[in-house]
Coordinates of C-alpha atoms in Angstrom, one line a residue:
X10 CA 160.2 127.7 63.8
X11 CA 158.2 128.3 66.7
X12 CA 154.9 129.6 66.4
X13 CA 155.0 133.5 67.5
X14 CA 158.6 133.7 69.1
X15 CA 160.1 131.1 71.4
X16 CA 158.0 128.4 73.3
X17 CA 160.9 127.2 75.6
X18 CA 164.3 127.7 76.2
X19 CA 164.9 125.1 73.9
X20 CA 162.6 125.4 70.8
X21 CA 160.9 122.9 69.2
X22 CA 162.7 120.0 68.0
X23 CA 161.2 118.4 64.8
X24 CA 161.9 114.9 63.7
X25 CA 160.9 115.6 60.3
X26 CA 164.2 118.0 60.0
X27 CA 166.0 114.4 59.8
X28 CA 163.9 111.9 58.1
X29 CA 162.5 114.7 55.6
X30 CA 159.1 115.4 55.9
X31 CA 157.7 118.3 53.7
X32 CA 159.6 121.8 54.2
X33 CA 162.2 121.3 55.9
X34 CA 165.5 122.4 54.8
X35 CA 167.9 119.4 55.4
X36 CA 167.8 115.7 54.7
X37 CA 169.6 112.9 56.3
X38 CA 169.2 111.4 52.6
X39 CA 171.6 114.6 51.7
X40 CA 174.1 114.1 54.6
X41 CA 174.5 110.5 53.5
X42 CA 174.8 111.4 50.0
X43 CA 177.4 113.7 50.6
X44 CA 179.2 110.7 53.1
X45 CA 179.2 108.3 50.3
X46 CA 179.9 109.9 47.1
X47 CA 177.0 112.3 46.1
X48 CA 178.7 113.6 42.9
X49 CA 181.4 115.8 44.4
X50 CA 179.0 117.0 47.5
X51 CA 176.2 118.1 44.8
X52 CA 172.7 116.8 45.0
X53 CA 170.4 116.7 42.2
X54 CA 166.8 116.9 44.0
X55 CA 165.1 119.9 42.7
X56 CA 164.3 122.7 44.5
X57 CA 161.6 121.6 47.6
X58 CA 158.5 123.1 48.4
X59 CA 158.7 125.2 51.9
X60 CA 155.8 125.3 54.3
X61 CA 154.9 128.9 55.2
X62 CA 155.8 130.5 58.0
X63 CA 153.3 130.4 61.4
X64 CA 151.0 133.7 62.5
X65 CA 150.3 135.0 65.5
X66 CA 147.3 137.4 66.1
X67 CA 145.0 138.1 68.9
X68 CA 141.4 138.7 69.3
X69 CA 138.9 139.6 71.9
X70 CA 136.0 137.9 73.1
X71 CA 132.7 138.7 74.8
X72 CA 132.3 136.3 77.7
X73 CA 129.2 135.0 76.2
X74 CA 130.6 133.9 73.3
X75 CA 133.7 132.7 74.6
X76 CA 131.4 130.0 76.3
X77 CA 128.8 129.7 73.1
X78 CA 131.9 129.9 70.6
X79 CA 132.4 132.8 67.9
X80 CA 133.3 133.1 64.3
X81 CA 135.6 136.3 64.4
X82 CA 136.9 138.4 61.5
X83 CA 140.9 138.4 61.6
X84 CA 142.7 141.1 59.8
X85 CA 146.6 139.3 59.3
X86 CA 149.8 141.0 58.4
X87 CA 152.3 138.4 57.3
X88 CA 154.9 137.0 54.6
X89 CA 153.7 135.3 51.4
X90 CA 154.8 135.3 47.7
X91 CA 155.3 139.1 46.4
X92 CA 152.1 140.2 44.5
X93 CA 154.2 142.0 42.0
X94 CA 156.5 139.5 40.6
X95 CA 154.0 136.6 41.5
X96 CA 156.6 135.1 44.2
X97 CA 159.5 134.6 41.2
X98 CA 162.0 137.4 42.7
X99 CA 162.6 138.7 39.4
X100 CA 161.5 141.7 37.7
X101 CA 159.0 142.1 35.5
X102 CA 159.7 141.0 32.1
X103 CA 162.2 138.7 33.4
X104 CA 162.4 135.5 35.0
X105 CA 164.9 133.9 37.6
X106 CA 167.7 131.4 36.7
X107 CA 168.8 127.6 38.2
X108 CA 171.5 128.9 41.2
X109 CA 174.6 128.0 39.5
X110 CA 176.0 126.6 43.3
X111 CA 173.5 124.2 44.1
X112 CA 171.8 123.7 40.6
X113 CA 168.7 124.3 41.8
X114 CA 168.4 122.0 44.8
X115 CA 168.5 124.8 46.9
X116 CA 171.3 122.9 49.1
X117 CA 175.3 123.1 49.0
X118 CA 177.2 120.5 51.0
X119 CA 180.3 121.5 53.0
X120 CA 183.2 118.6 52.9
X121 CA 184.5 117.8 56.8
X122 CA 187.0 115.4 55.1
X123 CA 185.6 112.1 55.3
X124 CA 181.8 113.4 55.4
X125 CA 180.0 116.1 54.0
X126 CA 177.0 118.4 55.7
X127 CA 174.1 119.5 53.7
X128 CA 173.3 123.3 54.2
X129 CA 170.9 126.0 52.6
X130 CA 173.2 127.1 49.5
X131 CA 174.4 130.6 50.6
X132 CA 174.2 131.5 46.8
X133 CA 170.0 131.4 46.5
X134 CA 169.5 131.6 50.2
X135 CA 168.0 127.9 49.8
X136 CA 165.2 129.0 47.6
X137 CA 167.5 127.0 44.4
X138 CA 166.9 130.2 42.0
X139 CA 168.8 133.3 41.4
X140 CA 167.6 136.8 39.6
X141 CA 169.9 139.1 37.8
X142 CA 167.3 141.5 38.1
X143 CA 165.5 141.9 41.4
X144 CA 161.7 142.9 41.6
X145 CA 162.1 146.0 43.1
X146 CA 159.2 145.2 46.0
X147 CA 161.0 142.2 47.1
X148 CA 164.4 143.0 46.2
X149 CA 164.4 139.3 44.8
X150 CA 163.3 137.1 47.3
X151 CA 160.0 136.2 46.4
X152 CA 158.5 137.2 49.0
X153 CA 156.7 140.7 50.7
X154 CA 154.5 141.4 53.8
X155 CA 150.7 141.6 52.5
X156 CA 147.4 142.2 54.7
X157 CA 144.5 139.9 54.2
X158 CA 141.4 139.7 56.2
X159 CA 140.1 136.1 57.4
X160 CA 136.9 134.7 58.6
X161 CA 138.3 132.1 62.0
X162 CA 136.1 130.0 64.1
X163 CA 136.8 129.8 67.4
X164 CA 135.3 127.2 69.4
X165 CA 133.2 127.2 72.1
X166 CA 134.4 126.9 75.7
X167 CA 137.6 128.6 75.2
X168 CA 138.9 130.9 78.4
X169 CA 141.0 134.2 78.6
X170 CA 144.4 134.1 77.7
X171 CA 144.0 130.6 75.9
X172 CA 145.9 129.7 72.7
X173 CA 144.1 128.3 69.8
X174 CA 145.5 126.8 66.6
X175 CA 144.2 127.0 63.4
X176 CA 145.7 124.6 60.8
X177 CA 146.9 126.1 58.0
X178 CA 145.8 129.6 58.4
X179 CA 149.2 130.9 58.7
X180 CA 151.5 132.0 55.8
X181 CA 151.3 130.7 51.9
X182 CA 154.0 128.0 51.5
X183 CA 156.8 128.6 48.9
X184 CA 157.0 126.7 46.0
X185 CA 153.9 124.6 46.1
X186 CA 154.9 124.0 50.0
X187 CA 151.8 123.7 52.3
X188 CA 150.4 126.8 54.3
X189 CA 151.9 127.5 58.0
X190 CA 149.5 127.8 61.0
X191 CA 147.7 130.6 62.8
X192 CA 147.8 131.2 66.5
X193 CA 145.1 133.0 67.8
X194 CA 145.8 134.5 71.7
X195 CA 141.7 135.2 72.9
X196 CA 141.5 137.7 75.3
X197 CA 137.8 137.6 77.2
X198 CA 135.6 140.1 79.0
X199 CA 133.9 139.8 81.8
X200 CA 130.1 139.3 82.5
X201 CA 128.4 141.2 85.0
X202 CA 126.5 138.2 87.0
X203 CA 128.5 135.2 86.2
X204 CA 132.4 134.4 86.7
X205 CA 134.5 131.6 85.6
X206 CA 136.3 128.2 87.1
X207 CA 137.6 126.2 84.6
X208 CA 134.4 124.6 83.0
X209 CA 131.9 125.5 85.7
X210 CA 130.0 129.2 86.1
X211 CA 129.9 130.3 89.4
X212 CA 127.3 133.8 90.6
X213 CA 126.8 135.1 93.9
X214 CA 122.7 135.0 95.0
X215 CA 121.6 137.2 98.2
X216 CA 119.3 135.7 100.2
X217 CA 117.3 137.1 103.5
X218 CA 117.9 136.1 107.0
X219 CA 114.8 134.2 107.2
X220 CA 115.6 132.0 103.7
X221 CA 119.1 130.9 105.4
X222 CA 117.4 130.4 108.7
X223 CA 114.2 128.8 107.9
X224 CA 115.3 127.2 104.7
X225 CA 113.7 128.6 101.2
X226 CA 113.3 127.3 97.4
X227 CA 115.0 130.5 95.4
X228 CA 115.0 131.1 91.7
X229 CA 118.6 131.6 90.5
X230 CA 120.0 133.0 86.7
X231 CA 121.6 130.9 84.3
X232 CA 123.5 132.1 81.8
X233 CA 121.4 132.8 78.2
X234 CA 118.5 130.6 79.7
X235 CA 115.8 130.4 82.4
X236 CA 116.1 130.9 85.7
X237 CA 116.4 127.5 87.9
X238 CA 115.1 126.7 91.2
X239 CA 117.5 125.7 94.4
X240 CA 116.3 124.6 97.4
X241 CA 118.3 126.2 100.3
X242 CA 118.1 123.7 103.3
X243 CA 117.1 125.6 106.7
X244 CA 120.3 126.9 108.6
X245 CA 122.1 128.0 105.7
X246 CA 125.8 129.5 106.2
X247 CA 126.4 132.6 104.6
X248 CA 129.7 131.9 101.5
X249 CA 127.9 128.1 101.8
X250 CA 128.4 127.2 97.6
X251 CA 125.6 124.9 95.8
X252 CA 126.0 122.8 92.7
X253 CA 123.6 123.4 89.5
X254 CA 124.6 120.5 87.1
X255 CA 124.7 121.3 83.7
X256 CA 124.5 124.5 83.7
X257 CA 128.1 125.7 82.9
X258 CA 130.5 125.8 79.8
X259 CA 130.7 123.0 77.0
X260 CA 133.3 120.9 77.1
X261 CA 135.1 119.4 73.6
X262 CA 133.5 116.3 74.6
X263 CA 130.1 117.9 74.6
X264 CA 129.5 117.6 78.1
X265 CA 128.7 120.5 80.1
X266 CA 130.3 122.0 83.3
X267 CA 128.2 123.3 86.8
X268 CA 126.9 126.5 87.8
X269 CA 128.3 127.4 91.5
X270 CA 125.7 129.2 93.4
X271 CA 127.0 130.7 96.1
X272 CA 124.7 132.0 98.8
X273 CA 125.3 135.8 100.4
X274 CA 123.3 136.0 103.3
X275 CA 122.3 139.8 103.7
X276 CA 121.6 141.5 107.0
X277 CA 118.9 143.9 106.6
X278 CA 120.0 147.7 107.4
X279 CA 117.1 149.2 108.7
X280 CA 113.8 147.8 110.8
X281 CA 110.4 148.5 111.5
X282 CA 109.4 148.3 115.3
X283 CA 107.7 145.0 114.2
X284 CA 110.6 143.4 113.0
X285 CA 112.9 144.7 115.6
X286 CA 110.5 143.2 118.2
X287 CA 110.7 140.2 116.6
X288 CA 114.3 139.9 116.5
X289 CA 114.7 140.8 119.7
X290 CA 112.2 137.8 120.2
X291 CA 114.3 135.7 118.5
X292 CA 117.8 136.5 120.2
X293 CA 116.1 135.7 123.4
X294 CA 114.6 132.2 122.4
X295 CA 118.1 131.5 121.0
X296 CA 120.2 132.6 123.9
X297 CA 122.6 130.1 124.9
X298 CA 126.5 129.6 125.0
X299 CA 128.3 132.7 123.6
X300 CA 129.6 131.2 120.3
X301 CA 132.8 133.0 120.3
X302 CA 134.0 131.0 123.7
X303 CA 136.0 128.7 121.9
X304 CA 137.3 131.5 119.8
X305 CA 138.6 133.8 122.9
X306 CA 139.8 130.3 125.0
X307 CA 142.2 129.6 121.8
X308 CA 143.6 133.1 121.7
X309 CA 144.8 132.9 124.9
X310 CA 146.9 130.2 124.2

């Protein structure tokens, strides 16, 4: 089964459907037994334990502890042994019977002539046991939809939209089978300073004319700690990007991402006659070849 609908076009394809690994429902050891002379295409294996069924639930992260990691509070809806006749199918007072097709190996083999197929026996529905009198909850199957609430972990570092499975927090196996698993689909908000590339943090820091120009040493945030200093060389483009090392999201190896500063140069909207004069000083100290010559030459072309 594929955790939470289909994961491809194709499914999953599970090795341990041939060589019999725990759950599954067919056996090569039943095909073969049923090739060469199983007793009349009748096994006599009990009735196998069947993993439980995978869960798929959703939950929503703040962006600080996406990064920090979360233990969240899950309330589940899924499939698991009927509460009412304790997973027997069988009403109370009573108690289910061997199926009388497969004798209680839950199987039933189908003769091709000079081979046999093993298949769920369509008697029991594979589950090897048959009620004369149903549980009325389950209407004899065993098993009923049930809510339960569960405490899940979820690590740090993880981004929106990611995936994250949680080994055997899905459904209760059947017949002593082991537990499915739980996929959890985070959703994460956002943060009002700080976005998100991969493992690093990136923020936008305004800085004056003068800081880009002359150059500057600027205190910028970091994300649940202490601000850090950057020094901004002189002659600073505004959208230029710095690097802050170590200052972004765990990694599962432990090592941490970057913080991208990005640097928006701001142009100041209003000025005093003193800094007007000064500008004005400037822009004729600087006055040289118009910088968009090369720009205008090209569009002509």
């Amino acid at each position: 089964r594929t955790p939470g609908g289909a994961a491809g076009q194709y499914g999953t394809f599970d090795l341990g459907d041939i060589f019999g690994s725990t759950g599954s429902g067919g056996r090569l050891g039943d095909l073969l037994g049923g090739m060469f002379g199983g007793g009349g295409g009748r096994t006599t294996t009990q009735a196998r334990p069947r993993r439980g069924a995978d869960v798929e639930t959703e939950a929503s992260l703040t962006f600080s502890d996406a990064i920090e990691g979360a233990t969240v509070t899950l309330r589940l809806t899924d499939e698991g042994p009927c509460k009412v006749c304790r997973g027997t199918g069988a009403k109370a007072g009573t108690v289910p019977k061997v199926c009388p097709t497969c004798e209680g190996t839950g199987q039933s083999s189908r003769d091709l002539g000079s081979f046999a197929f093993s298949e769920p026996c369509t008697t029991c529905r594979g589950r090897g046991l048959v009620v004369d009198d149903p549980c009325a909850t389950c209407g004899g199957s065993g098993r009923a939809m049930s809510a339960r609430t569960i405490q899940a972990r979820i690590p740090a570092g993880v981004a929106d939209g990611q995936r994250i499975k949680l080994k055997g927090k899905g459904a209760p196996g059947e017949r002593g089978g082991p537990p499915g698993d739980l996929y959890v689909r985070v959703h994460v908000s956002g943060h009002p300073v700080f976005g998100r590339s991969g493992h690093n943090l990136t923020v936008t820091v305004p800085v004056t004319f003068t800081e880009a120009a002359l150059g500057a040493e600027i205190k910028v945030p970091s994300h649940r700690g202490m601000p850090v200093n950057l020094r901004i060389p002189p002659g600073t483009p505004n959208g230029r990007t710095f690097r802050v090392r170590g200052k972004g999201v765990r990694r599962s190896d432990a090592t941490q991402g970057d913080l991208l500063v990005k640097v928006d140069v701001q142009v100041p909207t209003e000025l005093t006659d003193d800094a007007r004069a000064a500008l004005e000083k400037f822009r004729d100290a600087t006055t040289g070849a118009d910088p968009r010559d090369e720009l205008l030459r090209k569009g002509r072309t």
